[in-house]
Each structure stands twice: as C-alpha cells, then as structure tokens.
Short mmCIF file of C-alpha atoms in Angstrom, two decimals:
data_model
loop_
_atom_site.label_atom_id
_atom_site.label_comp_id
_atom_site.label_asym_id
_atom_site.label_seq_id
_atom_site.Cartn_x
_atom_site.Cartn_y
_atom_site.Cartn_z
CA UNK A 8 -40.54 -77.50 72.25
CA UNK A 9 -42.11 -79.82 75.11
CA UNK A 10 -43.96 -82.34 73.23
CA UNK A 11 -45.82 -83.76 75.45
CA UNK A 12 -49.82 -83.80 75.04
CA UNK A 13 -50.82 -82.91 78.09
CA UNK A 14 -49.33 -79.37 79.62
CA UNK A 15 -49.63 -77.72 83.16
CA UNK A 16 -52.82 -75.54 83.60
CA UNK A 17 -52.19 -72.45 83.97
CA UNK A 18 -53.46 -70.38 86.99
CA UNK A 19 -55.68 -67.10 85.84
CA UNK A 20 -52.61 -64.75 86.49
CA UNK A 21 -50.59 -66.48 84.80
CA UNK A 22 -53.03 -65.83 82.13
CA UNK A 23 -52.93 -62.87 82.57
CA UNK A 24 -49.03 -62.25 82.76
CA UNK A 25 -48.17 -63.93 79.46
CA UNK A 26 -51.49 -62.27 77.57
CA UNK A 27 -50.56 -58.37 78.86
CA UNK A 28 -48.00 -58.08 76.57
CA UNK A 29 -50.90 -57.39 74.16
CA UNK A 30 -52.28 -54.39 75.88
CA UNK A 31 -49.48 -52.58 74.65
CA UNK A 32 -49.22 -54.00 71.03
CA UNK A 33 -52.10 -52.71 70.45
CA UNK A 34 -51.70 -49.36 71.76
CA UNK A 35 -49.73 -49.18 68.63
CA UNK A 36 -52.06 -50.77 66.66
CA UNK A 37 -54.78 -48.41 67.61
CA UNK A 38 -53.35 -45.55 67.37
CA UNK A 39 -51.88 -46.91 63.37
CA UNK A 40 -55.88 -47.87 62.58
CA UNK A 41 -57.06 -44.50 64.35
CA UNK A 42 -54.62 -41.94 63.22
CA UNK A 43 -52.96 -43.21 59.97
CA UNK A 44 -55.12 -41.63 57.44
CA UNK A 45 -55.37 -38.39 59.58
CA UNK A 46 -51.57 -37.73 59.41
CA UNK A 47 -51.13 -38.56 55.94
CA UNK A 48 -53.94 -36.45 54.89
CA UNK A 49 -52.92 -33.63 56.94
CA UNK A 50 -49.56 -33.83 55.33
CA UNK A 51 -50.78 -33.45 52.05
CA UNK A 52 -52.07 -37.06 50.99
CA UNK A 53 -55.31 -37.25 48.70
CA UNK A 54 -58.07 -39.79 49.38
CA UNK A 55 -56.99 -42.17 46.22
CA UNK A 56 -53.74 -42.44 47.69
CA UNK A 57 -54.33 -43.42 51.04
CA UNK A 58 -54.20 -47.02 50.66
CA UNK A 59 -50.90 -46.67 48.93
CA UNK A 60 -49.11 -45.24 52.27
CA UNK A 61 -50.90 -48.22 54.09
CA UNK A 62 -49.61 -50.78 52.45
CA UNK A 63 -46.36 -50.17 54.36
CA UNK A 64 -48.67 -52.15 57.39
CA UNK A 65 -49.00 -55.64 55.50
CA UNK A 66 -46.25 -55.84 52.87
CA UNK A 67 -44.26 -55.60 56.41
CA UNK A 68 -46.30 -58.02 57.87
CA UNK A 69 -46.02 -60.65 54.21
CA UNK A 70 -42.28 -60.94 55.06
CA UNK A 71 -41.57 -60.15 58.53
CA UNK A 72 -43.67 -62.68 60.33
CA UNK A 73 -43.46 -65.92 58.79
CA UNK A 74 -39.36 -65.09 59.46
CA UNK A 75 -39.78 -64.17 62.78
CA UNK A 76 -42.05 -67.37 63.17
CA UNK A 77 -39.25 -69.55 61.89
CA UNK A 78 -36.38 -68.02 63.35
CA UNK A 79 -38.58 -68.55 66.87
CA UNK A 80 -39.50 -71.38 66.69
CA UNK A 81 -35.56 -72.41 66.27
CA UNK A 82 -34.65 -70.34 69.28
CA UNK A 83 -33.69 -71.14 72.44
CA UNK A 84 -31.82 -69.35 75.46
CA UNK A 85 -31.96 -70.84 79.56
CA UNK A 86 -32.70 -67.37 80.62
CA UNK A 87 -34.57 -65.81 77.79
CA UNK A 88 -36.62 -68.69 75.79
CA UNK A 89 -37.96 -68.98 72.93
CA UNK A 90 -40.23 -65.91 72.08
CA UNK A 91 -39.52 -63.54 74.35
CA UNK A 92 -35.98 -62.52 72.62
CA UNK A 93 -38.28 -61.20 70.16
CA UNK A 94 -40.92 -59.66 72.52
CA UNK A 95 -38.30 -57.64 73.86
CA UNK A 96 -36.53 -56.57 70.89
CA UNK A 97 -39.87 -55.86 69.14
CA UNK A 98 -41.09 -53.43 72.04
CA UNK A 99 -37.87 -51.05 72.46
CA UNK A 100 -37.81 -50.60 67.82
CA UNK A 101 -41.89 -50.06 68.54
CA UNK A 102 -41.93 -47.56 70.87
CA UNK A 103 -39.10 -45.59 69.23
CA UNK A 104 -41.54 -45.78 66.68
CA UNK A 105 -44.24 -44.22 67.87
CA UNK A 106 -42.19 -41.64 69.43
CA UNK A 107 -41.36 -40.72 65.68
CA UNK A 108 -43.99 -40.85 63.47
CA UNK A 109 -45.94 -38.02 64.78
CA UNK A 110 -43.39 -35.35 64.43
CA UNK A 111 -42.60 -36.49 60.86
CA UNK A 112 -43.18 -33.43 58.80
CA UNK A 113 -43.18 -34.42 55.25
CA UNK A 114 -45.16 -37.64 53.86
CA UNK A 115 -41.80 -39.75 52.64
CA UNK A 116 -40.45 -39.62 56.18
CA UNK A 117 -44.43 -40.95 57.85
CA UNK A 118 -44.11 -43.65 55.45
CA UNK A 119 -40.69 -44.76 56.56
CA UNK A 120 -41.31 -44.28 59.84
CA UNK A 121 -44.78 -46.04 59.77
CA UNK A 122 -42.72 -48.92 57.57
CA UNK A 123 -40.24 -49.20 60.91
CA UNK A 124 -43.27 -49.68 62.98
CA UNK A 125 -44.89 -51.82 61.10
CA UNK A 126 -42.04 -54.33 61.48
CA UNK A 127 -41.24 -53.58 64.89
CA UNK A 128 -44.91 -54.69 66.07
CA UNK A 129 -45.04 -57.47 64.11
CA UNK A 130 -41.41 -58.89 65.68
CA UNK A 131 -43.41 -58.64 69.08
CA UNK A 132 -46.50 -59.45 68.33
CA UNK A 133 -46.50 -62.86 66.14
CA UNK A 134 -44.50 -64.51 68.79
CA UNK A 135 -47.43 -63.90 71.11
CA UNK A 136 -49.42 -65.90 69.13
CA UNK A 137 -47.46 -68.62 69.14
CA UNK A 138 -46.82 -68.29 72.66
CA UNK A 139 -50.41 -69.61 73.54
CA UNK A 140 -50.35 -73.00 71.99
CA UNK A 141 -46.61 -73.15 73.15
CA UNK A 142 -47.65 -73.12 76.80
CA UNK A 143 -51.67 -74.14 76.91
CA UNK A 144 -52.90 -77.37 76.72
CA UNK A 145 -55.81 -77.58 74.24
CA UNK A 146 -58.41 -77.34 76.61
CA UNK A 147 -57.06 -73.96 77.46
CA UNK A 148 -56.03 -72.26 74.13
CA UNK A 149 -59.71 -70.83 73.57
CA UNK A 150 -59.64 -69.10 76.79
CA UNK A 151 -55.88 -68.62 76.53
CA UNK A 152 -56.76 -65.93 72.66
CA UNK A 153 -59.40 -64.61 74.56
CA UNK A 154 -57.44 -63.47 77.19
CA UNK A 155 -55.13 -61.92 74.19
CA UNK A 156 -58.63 -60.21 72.76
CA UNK A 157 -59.54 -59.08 75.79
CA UNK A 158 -56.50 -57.17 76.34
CA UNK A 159 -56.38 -56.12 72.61
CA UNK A 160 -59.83 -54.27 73.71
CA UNK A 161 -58.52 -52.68 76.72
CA UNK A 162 -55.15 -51.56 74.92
CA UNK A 163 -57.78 -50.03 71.53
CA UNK A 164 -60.03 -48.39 73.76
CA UNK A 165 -57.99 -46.07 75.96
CA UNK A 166 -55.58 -45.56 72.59
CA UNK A 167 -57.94 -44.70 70.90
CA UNK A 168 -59.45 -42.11 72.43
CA UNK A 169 -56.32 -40.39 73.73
CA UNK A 170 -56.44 -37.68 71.28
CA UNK A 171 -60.04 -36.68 72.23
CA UNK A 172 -58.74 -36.81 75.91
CA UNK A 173 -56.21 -34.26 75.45
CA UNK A 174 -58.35 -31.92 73.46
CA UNK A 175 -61.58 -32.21 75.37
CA UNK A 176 -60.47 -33.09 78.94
CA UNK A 177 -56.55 -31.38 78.92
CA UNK A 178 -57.26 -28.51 76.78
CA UNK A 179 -54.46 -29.52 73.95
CA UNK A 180 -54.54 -27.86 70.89
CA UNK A 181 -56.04 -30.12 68.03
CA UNK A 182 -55.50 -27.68 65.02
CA UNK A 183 -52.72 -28.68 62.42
CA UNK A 184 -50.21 -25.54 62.41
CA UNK A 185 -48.98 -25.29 59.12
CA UNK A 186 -49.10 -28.65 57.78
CA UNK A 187 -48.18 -30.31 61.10
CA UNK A 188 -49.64 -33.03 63.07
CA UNK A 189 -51.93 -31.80 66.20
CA UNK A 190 -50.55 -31.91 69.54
CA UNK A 191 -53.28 -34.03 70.49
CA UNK A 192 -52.18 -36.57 68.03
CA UNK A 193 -48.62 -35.88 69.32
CA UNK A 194 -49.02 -36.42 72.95
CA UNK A 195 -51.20 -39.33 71.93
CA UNK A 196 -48.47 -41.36 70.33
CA UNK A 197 -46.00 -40.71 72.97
CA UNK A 198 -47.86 -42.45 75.57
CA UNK A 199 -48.60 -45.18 73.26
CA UNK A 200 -44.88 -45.58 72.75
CA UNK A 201 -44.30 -45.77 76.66
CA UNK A 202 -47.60 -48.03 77.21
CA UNK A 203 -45.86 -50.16 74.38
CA UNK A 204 -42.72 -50.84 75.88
CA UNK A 205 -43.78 -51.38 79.53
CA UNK A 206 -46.77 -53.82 78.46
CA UNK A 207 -44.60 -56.15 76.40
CA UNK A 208 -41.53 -56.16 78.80
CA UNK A 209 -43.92 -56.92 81.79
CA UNK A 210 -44.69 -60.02 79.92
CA UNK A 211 -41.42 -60.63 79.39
CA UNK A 212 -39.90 -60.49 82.58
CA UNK A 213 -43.22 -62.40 84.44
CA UNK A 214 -43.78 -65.66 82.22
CA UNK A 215 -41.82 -68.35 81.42
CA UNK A 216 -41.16 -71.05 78.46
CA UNK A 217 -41.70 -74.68 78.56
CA UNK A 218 -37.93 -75.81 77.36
CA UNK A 219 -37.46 -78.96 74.48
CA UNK A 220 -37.67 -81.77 75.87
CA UNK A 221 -34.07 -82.50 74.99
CA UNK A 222 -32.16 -78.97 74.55
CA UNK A 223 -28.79 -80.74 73.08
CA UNK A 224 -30.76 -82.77 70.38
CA UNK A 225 -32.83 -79.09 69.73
CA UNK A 226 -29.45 -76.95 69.15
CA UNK A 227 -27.73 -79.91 66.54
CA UNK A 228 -30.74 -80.06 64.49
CA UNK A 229 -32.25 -76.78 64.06
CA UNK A 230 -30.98 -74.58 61.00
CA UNK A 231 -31.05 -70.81 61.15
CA UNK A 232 -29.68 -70.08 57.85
CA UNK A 233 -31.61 -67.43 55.69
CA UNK A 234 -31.86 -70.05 52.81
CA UNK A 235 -33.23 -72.78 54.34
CA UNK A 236 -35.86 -70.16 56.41
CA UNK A 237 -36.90 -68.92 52.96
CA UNK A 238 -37.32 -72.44 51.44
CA UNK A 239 -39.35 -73.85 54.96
CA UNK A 240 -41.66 -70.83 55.08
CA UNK A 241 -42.46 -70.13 51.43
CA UNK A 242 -42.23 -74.51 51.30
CA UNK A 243 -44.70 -74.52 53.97
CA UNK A 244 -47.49 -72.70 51.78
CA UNK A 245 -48.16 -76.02 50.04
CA UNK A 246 -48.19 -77.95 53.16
CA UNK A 247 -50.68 -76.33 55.24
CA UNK A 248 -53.11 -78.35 57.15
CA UNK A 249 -56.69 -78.55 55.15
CA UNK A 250 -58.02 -76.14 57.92
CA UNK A 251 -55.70 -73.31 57.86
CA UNK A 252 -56.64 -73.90 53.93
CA UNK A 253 -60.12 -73.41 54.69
CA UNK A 254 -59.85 -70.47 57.34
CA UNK A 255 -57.47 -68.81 54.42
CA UNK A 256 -60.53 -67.99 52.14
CA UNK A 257 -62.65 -66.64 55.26
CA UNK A 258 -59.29 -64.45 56.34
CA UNK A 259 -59.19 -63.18 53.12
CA UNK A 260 -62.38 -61.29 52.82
CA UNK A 261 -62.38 -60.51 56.22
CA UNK A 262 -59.62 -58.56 56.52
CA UNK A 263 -60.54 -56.64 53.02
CA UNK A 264 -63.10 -55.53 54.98
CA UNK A 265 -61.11 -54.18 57.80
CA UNK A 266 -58.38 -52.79 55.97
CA UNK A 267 -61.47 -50.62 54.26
CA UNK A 268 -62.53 -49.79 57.26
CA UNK A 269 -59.29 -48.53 58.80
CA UNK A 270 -58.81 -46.82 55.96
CA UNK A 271 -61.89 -44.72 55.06
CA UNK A 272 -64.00 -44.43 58.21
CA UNK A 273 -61.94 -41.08 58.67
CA UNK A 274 -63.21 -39.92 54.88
CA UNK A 275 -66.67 -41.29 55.19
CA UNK A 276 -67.49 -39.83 58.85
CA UNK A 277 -65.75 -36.44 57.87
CA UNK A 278 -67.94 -36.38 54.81
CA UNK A 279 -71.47 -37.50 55.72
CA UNK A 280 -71.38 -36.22 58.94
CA UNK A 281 -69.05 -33.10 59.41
CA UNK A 282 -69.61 -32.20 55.51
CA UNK A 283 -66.00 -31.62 54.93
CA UNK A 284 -62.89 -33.09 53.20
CA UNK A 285 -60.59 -30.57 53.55
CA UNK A 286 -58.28 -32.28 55.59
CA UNK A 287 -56.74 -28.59 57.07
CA UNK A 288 -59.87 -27.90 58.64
CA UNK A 289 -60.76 -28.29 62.31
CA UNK A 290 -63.87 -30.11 60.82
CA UNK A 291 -61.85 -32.57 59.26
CA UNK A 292 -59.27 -32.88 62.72
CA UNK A 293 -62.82 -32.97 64.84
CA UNK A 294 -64.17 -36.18 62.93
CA UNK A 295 -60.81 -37.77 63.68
CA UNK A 296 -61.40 -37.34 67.00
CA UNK A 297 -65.09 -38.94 66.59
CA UNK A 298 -63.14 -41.82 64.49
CA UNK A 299 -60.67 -42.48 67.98
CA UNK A 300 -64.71 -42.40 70.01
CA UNK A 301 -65.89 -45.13 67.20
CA UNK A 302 -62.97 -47.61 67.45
CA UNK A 303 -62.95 -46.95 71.09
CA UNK A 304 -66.71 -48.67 71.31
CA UNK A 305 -66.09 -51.27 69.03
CA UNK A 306 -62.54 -52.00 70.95
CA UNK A 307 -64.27 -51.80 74.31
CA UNK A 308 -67.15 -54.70 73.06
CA UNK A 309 -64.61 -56.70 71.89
CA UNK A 310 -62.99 -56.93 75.08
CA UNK A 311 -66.51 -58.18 76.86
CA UNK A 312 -67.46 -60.27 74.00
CA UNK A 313 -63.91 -61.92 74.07
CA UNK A 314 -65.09 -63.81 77.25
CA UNK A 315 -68.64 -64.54 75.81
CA UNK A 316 -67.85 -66.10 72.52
CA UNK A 317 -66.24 -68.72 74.29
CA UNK A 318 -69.29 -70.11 75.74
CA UNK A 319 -71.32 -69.96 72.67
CA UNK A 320 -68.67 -71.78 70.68
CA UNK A 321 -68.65 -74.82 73.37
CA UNK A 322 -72.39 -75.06 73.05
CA UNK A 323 -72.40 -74.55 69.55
CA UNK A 324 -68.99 -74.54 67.32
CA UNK A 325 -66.60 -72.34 66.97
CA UNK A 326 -67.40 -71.79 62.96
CA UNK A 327 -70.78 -71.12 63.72
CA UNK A 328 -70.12 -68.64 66.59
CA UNK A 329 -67.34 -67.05 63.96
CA UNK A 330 -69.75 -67.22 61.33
CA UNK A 331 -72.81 -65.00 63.17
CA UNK A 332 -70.10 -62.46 64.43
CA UNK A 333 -68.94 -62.02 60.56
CA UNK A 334 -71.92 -61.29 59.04
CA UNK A 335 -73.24 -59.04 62.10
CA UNK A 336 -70.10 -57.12 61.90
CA UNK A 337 -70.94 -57.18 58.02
CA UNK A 338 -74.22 -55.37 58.36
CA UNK A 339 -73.06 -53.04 60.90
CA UNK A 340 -69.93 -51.05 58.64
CA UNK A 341 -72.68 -51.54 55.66
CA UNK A 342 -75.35 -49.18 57.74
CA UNK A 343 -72.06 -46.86 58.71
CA UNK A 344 -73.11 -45.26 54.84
CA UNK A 345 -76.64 -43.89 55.75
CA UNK A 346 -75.85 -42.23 58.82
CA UNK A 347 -75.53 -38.69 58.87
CA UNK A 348 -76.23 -37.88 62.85
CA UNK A 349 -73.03 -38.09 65.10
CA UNK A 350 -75.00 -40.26 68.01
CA UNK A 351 -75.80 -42.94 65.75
CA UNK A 352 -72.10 -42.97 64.80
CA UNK A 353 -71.89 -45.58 67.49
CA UNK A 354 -74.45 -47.83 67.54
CA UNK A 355 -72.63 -49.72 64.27
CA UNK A 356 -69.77 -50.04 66.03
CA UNK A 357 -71.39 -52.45 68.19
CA UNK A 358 -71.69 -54.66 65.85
CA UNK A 359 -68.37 -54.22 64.49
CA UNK A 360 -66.85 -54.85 67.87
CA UNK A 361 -68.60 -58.21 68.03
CA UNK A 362 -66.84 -59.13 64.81
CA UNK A 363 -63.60 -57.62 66.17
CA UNK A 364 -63.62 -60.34 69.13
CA UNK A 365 -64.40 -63.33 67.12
CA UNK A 366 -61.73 -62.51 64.26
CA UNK A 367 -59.25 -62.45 67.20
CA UNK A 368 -60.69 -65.36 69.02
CA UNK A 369 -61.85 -68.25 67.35
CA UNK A 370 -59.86 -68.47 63.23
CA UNK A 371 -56.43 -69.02 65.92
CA UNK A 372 -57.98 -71.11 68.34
CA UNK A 373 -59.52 -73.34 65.60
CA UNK A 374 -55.81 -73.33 63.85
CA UNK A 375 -53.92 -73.79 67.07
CA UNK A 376 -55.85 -77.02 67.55
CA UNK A 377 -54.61 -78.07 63.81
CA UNK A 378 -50.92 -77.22 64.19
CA UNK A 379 -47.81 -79.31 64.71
CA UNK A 380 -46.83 -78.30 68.30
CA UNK A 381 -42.62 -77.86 66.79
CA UNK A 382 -43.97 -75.80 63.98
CA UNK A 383 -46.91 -73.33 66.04
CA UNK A 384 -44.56 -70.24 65.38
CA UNK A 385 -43.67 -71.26 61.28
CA UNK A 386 -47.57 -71.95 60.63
CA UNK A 387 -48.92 -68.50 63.14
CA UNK A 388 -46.63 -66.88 60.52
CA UNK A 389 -47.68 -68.53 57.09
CA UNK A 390 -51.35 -67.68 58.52
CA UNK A 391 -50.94 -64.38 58.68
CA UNK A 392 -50.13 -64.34 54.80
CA UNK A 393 -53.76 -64.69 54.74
CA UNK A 394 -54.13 -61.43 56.67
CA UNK A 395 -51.71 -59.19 55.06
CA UNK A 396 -52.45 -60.30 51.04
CA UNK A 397 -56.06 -59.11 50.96
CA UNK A 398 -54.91 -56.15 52.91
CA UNK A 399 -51.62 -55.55 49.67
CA UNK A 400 -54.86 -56.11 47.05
CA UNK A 401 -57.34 -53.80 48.82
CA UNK A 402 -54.01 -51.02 49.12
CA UNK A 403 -54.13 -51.51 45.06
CA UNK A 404 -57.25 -51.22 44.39
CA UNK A 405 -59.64 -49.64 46.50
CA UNK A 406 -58.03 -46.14 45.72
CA UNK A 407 -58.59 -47.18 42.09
CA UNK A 408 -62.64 -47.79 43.23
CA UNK A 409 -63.19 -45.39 45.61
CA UNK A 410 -62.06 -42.75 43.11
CA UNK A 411 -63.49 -44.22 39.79
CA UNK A 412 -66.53 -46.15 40.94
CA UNK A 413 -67.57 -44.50 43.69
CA UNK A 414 -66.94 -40.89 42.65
CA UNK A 415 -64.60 -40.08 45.98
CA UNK A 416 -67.37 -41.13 48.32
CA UNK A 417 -65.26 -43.55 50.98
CA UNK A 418 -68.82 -43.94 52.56
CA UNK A 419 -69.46 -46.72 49.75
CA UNK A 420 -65.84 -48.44 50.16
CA UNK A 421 -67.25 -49.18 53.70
CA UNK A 422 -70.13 -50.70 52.28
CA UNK A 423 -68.31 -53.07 50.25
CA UNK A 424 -66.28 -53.67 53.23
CA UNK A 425 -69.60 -54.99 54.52
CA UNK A 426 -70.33 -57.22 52.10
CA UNK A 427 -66.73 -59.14 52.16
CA UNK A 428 -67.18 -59.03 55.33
CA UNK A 429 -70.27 -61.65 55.25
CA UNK A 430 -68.85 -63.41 52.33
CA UNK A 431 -66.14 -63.97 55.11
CA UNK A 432 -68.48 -65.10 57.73
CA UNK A 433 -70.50 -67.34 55.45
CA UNK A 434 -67.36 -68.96 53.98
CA UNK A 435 -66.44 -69.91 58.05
CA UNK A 436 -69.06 -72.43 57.89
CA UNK A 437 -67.29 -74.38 54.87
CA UNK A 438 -64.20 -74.96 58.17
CA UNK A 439 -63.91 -78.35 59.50
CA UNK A 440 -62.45 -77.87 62.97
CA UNK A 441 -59.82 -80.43 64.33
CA UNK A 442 -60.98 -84.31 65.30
CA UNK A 443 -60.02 -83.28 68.77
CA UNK A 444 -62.48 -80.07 68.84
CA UNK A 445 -65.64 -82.33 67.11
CA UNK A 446 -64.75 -85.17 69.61
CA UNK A 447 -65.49 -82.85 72.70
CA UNK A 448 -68.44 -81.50 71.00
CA UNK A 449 -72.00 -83.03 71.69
CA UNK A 450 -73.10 -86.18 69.31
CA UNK A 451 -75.60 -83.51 68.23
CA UNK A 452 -73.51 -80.47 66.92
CA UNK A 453 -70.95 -83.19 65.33
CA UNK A 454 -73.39 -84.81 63.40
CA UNK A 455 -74.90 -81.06 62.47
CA UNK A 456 -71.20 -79.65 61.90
#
C-alpha cells in the first residue's frame, strides 16, 4: 500500500469508474431488502420466523468480511491489484445467485441459496470500501463514499421497483402459482443478476491500484495463513481506534433499526393498509409491490442527499450532520405505524432516505480518516462487525417480540425500529472525529465539537 500522505486527485470519472461497481451491488441488495420476506412467506414461512431465514444476511457478513478484508489487504497482483481479485470473483458467485434464488421452490433451498449470496456480495462489496481510502487522499474520501451512496441510490431505486415494472408496465403475472415465486419477482432477479455482474466488472476493468511502495519488501512480509488471519482480525477487536469504538455503539442501534425495517415493512404495509396477511393472496403479492415503490423513494433521496450531506458536514461536522439524519430517519419509520392510506405510504420514506445517505456517507468517511492506511481493508472489515451483530440479535429476538409483545402486529416492530434508530443518531454526537477532520474545521465548530 502507497504510503505516502498525499495521493493524486482523482478526476470526476475516475470517480465515477471506481464507485460504479456499487450500482450493481446493490441491485442485489435491493432486491434481498425488497423481496426477502415476500419469498419466504410465499413459501410457507410465518411472520415469527422471518428473522430466522435473515440471519443468513449478517452471520455471512460476521465472518466473511473481516477475512476478505485481511486476505486484501495482503494481496497483490501487477495486472489485477489488490481488491479487484475479489470484485471480480464476488460478482460472477453473486449473480449466479440471484439467478437462483427465485426459482427455489422449497424454503431450505431459499435459505441456502440466499446464504451463497449473502457471501458472494459481501466478497465484492467490502473491498469497495476499502478501495476509497486506498486511492483518495483525505480531502477526497467524503466525496469519494458519496459517490458510492449515490450509486447505491441509483442501483435501489430501479431494483426495486422492477417487480412493479413487469406487472404494471409489461403485463407479467404477479400471482404465486402453487406455492411459487411470481414471475414478476422472477424476471426481477434475473436482471439484477446481469446488472450485478456487468456493474462490478466495469469497475474492474476501468480503475486501477496504487501499488506498495516497495512490492518485494510487501510479498516477504505479508502472511496469508488462516491462523494468523483469525488471530489479526478477531486480535484487532481490542485494538480499534477510540473512534471506530465510538461509531460502534451508534452502528449498533442503527442498523437494529434497519434490519426491522427490511424485515417487517412487507407485514406492516400488507396489514394496515391492504388488510391482509395471507401471504397467498394477490393482496399480500400487491403490497410487495408497494414495498419495491417505498424503498424505491427512500433509495432515490438517498442518492440526491448523498451529494448534499457533504456540504452540511464541512460547515458543520460530520457527527452533527449524521446525527440530524438519524433521528429524522427515526421519526419517519416510527409514523410508518399510523398510516393506513397507500399515498402517504411515501412521504416517510423521505425521511428514511435521508437517513439512508448519511449511514452510507459519513460513519466511513469519519473512520477512513482514523485508519492505518496498511490496515483500511482489516479495520472496513472489523467495522462491519458492528453492522452485522445487531442485525444476528434483532434475527433472535424480534420474532420473539413481534409475536409475544406485540401480538403479530410488525407495524409496532417498525416503531421500535424508530426509536433505536434516534438512540443511534443521538449516540453520533458522543464521536470525536480525527485531529485532521477538527483541524480543517472552523475555530468555531472545534471549540463547539
């Protein structure tokens, strides 16, 4: 890894090129968060057991990234580099994927299928975050995620909504025939897989790596050995920088919030609004279709907002700017449980899509300033431990409380989504940002921050 403290700036399309990649990963992503619940309740899943079958998503993502960060972070190749070996490899297992998982027919074969993609996006896609503070200079990194966010947008909305594009605009058939997944759903998933595989290779045949500064000295001393990976990454959990300490406790109820969300906005919406939870009916397979129109808005503000935050965080601080997002984003899946009309259905999603930007923006620009440049991939990795535990707790319990406590309604899950959700955003306040951050900051906001 160039060590250097000072890096080339990059040009907007080369931006661009090395940040595309994402429009794809998140074709699959979108179409997991959209359509996830829907197939395993059409296949014969009950509401307490959804977040059993998606906890394939982050137990995945517990062991598979900090590995891949590692074993990245030690590799090198003249023609293929450092992460795109695993950008490459990631997007062909991905999009085979996706070609699967709809035509699964029986709920043991989803889940194994879903566990295969699971790991497949997550070889592809925590490389990409390391990717930005590998080849942006500090001064760039902010803009460099929220080129990533932007595309995440793009890649969520038009994902999203592909199933209500085929029923509404190409006539598909969106009725489960008996017991299988619509063809809308179908069709859907197969031009994910293809929009997965072209997206990630274009970035990986248009960028290129900044070698080590010495390539000899880099091969003799790295170590590759499954041992020694285990001991460095599960090692590297008690020496995190104080701020990636900090930004853990704000990930944590954060992402309880979205996993919730992703989870039960298919049950609450089908419920309050459609009045059914038969998950056989063309009610039921209508409010999915709403559910791909909802994360479609909130994907599509992200996107704009992923440009905006930016400039509020320079004026203000990045914290801050995470913090108001948070707790708007909080309010907004809170409201989600007194709506009953399928117009307002959107306006929340506003809100949420405000929170989506920031929680892709500014907790990895804020780390990426804290990092060791040798160790971006090892530490992007160990972060996202911080993603995928609340996401393993709320897979064990919020079946437990949505049955139990809540007496089956998932509109009140997404209400305590909510409320994490601010605890999260207040808790971003408690995050000192990097001495390098403050000192660019006015005398003002440091003395404030």
């Amino acid at each position: 890894m160039q060590t250097t403290s000072t890096k080339p700036r990059l040009t907007f399309w080369q931006l661009w090129n090395m940040s595309f990649g994402f429009f794809g990963i998140q074709f699959g992503f979108a179409l997991q968060n959209t359509n996830t619940s829907r197939i395993f309740s059409t296949l014969g899943a009950g509401l307490e057991d959804l977040p059993l079958f998606w906890l394939a998503a982050p137990v995945t993502g517990l062991v598979v990234q900090p590995i891949i960060g590692y074993l990245s972070d030690n590799t090198w190749h003249p023609r293929w580099g450092r992460r795109r070996p695993f950008f490459f490899i990631g997007a062909v297992l991905a999009a085979i994927a996706l070609f699967l998982l709809p035509n699964c027919t029986a709920l043991w074969a989803a889940f194994a299928v879903l566990w295969m993609m699971d790991a497949s996006i997550n070889v592809s896609m925590e490389p990409f975050r390391a990717f930005v503070g590998d080849k942006l200079d500090e001064s760039q990194q902010t803009t460099g995620f929220a080129m990533q966010t932007f595309f995440i947008g793009c890649g969520a909305v038009i994902a999203s909504l592909l199933p209500a594009i085929f029923a509404d605009l190409l006539g598909v058939s969106n009725v489960p025939v008996n017991g299988s997944i619509p063809d809308t759903v179908r069709y859907s998933f197969y031009v994910g897989g293809a929009a997965y595989a072209i997206a990630v290779l274009w970035t990986t045949f248009t960028t290129t790596e900044i070698p080590p500064d010495d390539v000899e000295k880099f091969r003799a001393e790295r170590q590759l050995g499954v041992g020694h990976a285990l001991t460095e990454i599960f090692g590297g959990l008690f020496r995190m920088p104080k701020t990636m300490v900090q930004l853990a406790f704000v990930q944590f109820f954060t992402w309880i919030a979205l996993f919730a969300m992703w989870i039960y906005t298919t049950g609450a919406v089908a419920d309050n609004v459609f009045g059914t939870t038969d998950a056989q009916s063309a009610a039921y397979q209508e409010a999915g279709n709403w559910i791909g129109k909802m994360f479609a808005v909130y994907s599509g503000v992200s996107a704009l907002a992923a440009f905006i935050l930016p400039v509020f965080a320079r004026y203000t601080s990045r914290r801050f700017v995470h913090m108001v997002c948070l707790v708007i984003g909080g309010v907004s899946l809170m409201s989600i449980m007194y709506i009953h009309s399928i117009n307002m259905l959107m306006v929340p999603m506003i809100g949420v899509g405000i929170a989506w930007a920031s929680i892709l923006t500014m907790p990895y620009a804020i780390l990426a300033a804290a990092l060791p440049a040798h160790r971006m991939g090892f530490y992007m990795g160990v972060f996202n431990f911080f993603i995928v535990i609340p996401q393993i707790a709320s897979g064990l319990l919020l079946g437990f409380v949505t049955k139990n406590l809540f007496s089956g309604h998932a509109a009140s899950t997404l209400a305590l989504g909510g409320a994490s959700m601010i605890i999260g955003g207040l808790l971003s306040m408690l995050v000192r940002e990097p001495a390098a951050r403050r000192a660019s900051m006015p005398e003002a906001l440091q003395k404030a921050s």
